[in-house]
Structure formats: C-alpha cells, structure tokens
Amino acid sequence: MPDGSIQNAKGQTMYELFLDKDKNSYSIYRPNNNSLERDSISGDRLVFPSEADAINWMKERMRQRGYDLVNF
C-alpha cells in the first residue's frame, strides 16, 4: 500500500509514493506504467531523501505535463 499518492482531476492516481524504511528514502511508482520513476539519463531509480522532496517532484512533473492537481 502506498504511503501517499497524487491524483488528476478525474480521480485517476498518477503517482504513488513508497517509503523504503531500510534506506530511509522514498521512491515514486507510476501505476499507469507499472514502473518506478527512473532517471532519464542513467536509468537508475529516482530516490528522494524526504517525503516533501518526492511530493514536490511529483507535483512539478504533473504541472509540466499539463495536469490539474487535486488530491495529494
């Protein structure tokens, strides 16, 4: 179960946030693609040191793609 999520205006979950307790970091999952977000250059999984950093990344990514943000 995700530790957080962001939905678009239609109620569709765009991103889910997961805490990796062992590494004390957060990863972002895209349910539409069944995949974790990865760095576009290295291909490594994106890892965020805090929940706030991960949420800010998700919000900015959705804004760039033209989505209205409704639920966090």
Coordinates of N, CA and C in Angstrom, one line a residue:
M1 N 0.8 -1.2 0.0 CA 0.0 0.0 0.0 C 0.9 1.2 0.0
P2 N 0.6 2.2 -0.8 CA 1.4 3.4 -0.9 C 1.4 4.3 0.3
D3 N 2.4 5.0 0.6 CA 2.5 5.9 1.7 C 1.9 7.3 1.3
G4 N 1.6 7.5 0.0 CA 1.0 8.7 -0.5 C 0.7 8.6 -2.0
S5 N -0.1 9.5 -2.5 CA -0.4 9.5 -3.9 C -0.8 10.8 -4.4
I6 N -0.8 11.0 -5.7 CA -1.3 12.2 -6.4 C -2.3 11.8 -7.4
Q7 N -3.4 12.4 -7.5 CA -4.4 12.1 -8.5 C -4.7 13.3 -9.4
N8 N -5.1 13.0 -10.6 CA -5.5 14.0 -11.5 C -7.0 14.5 -11.3
A9 N -7.5 15.4 -12.0 CA -8.8 15.9 -11.8 C -9.9 14.9 -12.0
K10 N -9.6 13.8 -12.7 CA -10.6 12.7 -12.9 C -10.5 11.7 -11.8
G11 N -9.7 11.9 -10.8 CA -9.6 10.9 -9.8 C -8.6 9.8 -10.0
Q12 N -8.0 9.8 -11.2 CA -7.0 8.7 -11.5 C -5.7 9.0 -10.8
T13 N -5.2 7.9 -10.2 CA -3.9 8.0 -9.5 C -2.8 8.1 -10.5
M14 N -2.0 9.1 -10.4 CA -0.9 9.3 -11.4 C 0.4 8.9 -10.8
Y15 N 0.6 9.1 -9.5 CA 1.9 8.7 -8.9 C 1.6 8.2 -7.5
E16 N 2.3 7.2 -7.1 CA 2.2 6.7 -5.7 C 3.6 6.8 -5.1
L17 N 3.6 7.1 -3.8 CA 4.9 7.3 -3.0 C 5.1 6.1 -2.1
F18 N 6.3 5.6 -2.1 CA 6.6 4.4 -1.2 C 7.8 4.8 -0.4
L19 N 7.7 4.5 0.9 CA 8.9 4.6 1.8 C 9.7 3.4 1.9
D20 N 11.0 3.5 1.7 CA 11.9 2.4 1.8 C 12.5 2.5 3.2
K21 N 11.9 1.8 4.2 CA 12.4 2.0 5.6 C 13.8 1.6 5.8
D22 N 14.3 0.6 5.1 CA 15.7 0.2 5.3 C 16.7 1.3 4.9
K23 N 16.3 2.1 3.9 CA 17.2 3.1 3.4 C 16.8 4.5 3.8
N24 N 15.7 4.6 4.5 CA 15.1 5.9 4.9 C 15.0 6.8 3.7
S25 N 14.4 6.4 2.6 CA 14.2 7.2 1.4 C 12.9 6.8 0.8
Y26 N 12.5 7.6 -0.2 CA 11.2 7.5 -0.9 C 11.4 7.2 -2.4
S27 N 10.5 6.4 -2.9 CA 10.5 6.1 -4.3 C 9.1 6.4 -4.9
I28 N 9.1 6.7 -6.2 CA 7.8 7.0 -6.8 C 7.5 6.0 -7.9
Y29 N 6.2 5.5 -7.8 CA 5.7 4.5 -8.7 C 4.6 5.1 -9.6
R30 N 4.6 4.7 -10.8 CA 3.6 5.2 -11.8 C 2.7 4.0 -12.1
P31 N 1.5 3.9 -11.5 CA 0.5 2.8 -11.7 C 0.2 2.6 -13.2
N32 N 0.1 3.7 -14.0 CA -0.3 3.6 -15.4 C 0.8 2.9 -16.2
N33 N 2.0 3.0 -15.8 CA 3.1 2.3 -16.5 C 3.6 1.1 -15.8
N34 N 3.1 0.8 -14.6 CA 3.6 -0.3 -13.8 C 5.1 -0.3 -13.6
S35 N 5.6 0.9 -13.3 CA 7.0 1.0 -13.1 C 7.4 2.1 -12.1
L36 N 8.6 2.0 -11.6 CA 9.2 3.1 -10.7 C 9.7 4.2 -11.6
E37 N 9.7 5.4 -11.1 CA 10.3 6.5 -11.9 C 11.8 6.3 -11.9
R38 N 12.4 6.6 -13.0 CA 13.8 6.4 -13.2 C 14.4 7.7 -13.8
D39 N 15.7 7.9 -13.5 CA 16.5 9.0 -14.1 C 16.5 8.8 -15.6
S40 N 16.3 9.8 -16.4 CA 16.2 9.7 -17.8 C 17.6 9.4 -18.4
I41 N 18.6 9.8 -17.8 CA 20.0 9.6 -18.3 C 20.6 8.3 -17.9
S42 N 20.6 8.1 -16.6 CA 21.3 6.9 -16.0 C 20.4 5.7 -16.0
G43 N 19.1 5.9 -15.9 CA 18.2 4.8 -15.8 C 18.0 4.3 -14.4
D44 N 18.7 4.9 -13.5 CA 18.6 4.5 -12.1 C 17.3 4.9 -11.5
R45 N 16.8 4.2 -10.5 CA 15.5 4.5 -9.8 C 15.7 5.9 -9.1
L46 N 14.7 6.7 -9.2 CA 14.8 8.0 -8.5 C 14.5 7.7 -7.1
V47 N 15.4 8.3 -6.2 CA 15.3 8.1 -4.8 C 15.3 9.5 -4.1
F48 N 14.4 9.8 -3.2 CA 14.3 11.1 -2.6 C 14.5 10.9 -1.1
P49 N 15.3 11.9 -0.5 CA 15.6 11.8 0.9 C 14.4 12.1 1.9
S50 N 13.4 12.7 1.4 CA 12.3 13.1 2.2 C 11.0 13.0 1.4
E51 N 9.9 12.8 2.2 CA 8.6 12.8 1.6 C 8.3 14.1 0.8
A52 N 8.6 15.2 1.5 CA 8.4 16.5 0.8 C 9.1 16.6 -0.5
D53 N 10.3 16.2 -0.6 CA 11.1 16.2 -1.8 C 10.4 15.4 -2.9
A54 N 9.9 14.2 -2.6 CA 9.2 13.4 -3.5 C 7.9 14.0 -4.0
I55 N 7.2 14.5 -3.1 CA 5.9 15.1 -3.4 C 6.1 16.3 -4.3
N56 N 7.1 17.2 -4.0 CA 7.4 18.3 -4.8 C 7.8 17.9 -6.2
W57 N 8.5 16.8 -6.4 CA 8.9 16.3 -7.7 C 7.7 15.9 -8.5
M58 N 6.8 15.1 -7.8 CA 5.5 14.6 -8.4 C 4.7 15.8 -8.9
K59 N 4.5 16.8 -8.0 CA 3.6 18.0 -8.4 C 4.2 18.7 -9.6
E60 N 5.5 18.9 -9.5 CA 6.2 19.6 -10.7 C 6.0 18.9 -12.0
R61 N 6.2 17.6 -11.9 CA 6.1 16.7 -13.1 C 4.7 16.8 -13.7
M62 N 3.7 16.7 -12.8 CA 2.3 16.8 -13.3 C 2.0 18.2 -13.9
R63 N 2.5 19.3 -13.3 CA 2.3 20.6 -13.8 C 3.0 20.7 -15.2
Q64 N 4.2 20.1 -15.4 CA 4.9 20.2 -16.7 C 4.0 19.4 -17.7
R65 N 3.3 18.4 -17.3 CA 2.5 17.6 -18.3 C 1.1 18.2 -18.5
G66 N 0.8 19.3 -17.8 CA -0.5 20.0 -18.0 C -1.6 19.5 -17.2
Y67 N -1.4 18.7 -16.1 CA -2.5 18.2 -15.3 C -2.8 19.2 -14.2
D68 N -4.1 19.2 -13.8 CA -4.6 19.9 -12.7 C -4.4 19.0 -11.5
L69 N -3.9 19.6 -10.4 CA -3.6 18.8 -9.2 C -4.8 18.9 -8.3
V70 N -5.3 17.8 -7.8 CA -6.5 17.8 -6.9 C -6.2 17.2 -5.6
N71 N -5.7 15.9 -5.5 CA -5.5 15.3 -4.2 C -4.1 14.9 -4.1
F72 N -3.5 15.1 -2.9 CA -2.1 14.7 -2.6 C -2.2 13.6 -1.5

